[in-house]
Each structure stands twice: as structure tokens, then as C-alpha cells.
Coordinates of C-alpha atoms in Angstrom, one line a residue:
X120 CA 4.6 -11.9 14.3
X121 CA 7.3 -14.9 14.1
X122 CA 4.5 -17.2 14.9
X123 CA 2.8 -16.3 11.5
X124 CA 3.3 -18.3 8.2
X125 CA 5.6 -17.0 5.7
X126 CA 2.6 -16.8 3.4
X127 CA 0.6 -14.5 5.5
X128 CA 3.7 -12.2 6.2
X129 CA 3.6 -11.8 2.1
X130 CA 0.1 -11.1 1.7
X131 CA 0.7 -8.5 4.1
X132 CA 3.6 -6.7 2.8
X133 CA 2.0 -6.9 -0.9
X134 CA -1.2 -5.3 0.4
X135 CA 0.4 -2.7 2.5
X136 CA 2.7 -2.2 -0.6
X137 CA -0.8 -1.5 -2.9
X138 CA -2.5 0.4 0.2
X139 CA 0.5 2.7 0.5
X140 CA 0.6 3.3 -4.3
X141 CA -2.6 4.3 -4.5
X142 CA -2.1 6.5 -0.9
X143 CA 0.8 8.4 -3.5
X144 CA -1.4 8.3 -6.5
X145 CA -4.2 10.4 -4.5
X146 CA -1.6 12.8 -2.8
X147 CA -0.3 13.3 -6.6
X148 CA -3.6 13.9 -7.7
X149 CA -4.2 16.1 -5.0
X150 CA -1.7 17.9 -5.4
X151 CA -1.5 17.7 -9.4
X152 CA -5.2 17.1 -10.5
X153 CA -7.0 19.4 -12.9
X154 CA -8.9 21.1 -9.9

């Protein structure tokens, strides 16, 4: 992990940050939704 560029470290976080939003969204949706 420490041998990875700062860079790739952010790309990571930022798509584990939008993996884990829309994750929520679809529980709320779920959970919410019309159906």
C-alpha cells in the first residue's frame, strides 16, 4: 500500500467513496421506493 502513488491512493478512496453513495441510495430506495 505505501509503495503506491499518492495519486492512485486518491482515485481509490474517491471511487470507493461513489461505490459506497450509490450502495445508500439503493438501500434508501429499497427501503423507501414506491414498491
Amino acid at each position: 500500500m505505501a509503495m503506491m502513488g499518492k495519486k492512485a491512493l486518491t482515485d481509490q478512496q474517491q471511487h470507493m467513496k461513489q461505490s459506497e453513495e450509490s450502495l445508500r441510495k439503493v438501500m434508501y430506495l429499497s427501503c423507501w421506493g414506491p414498491n
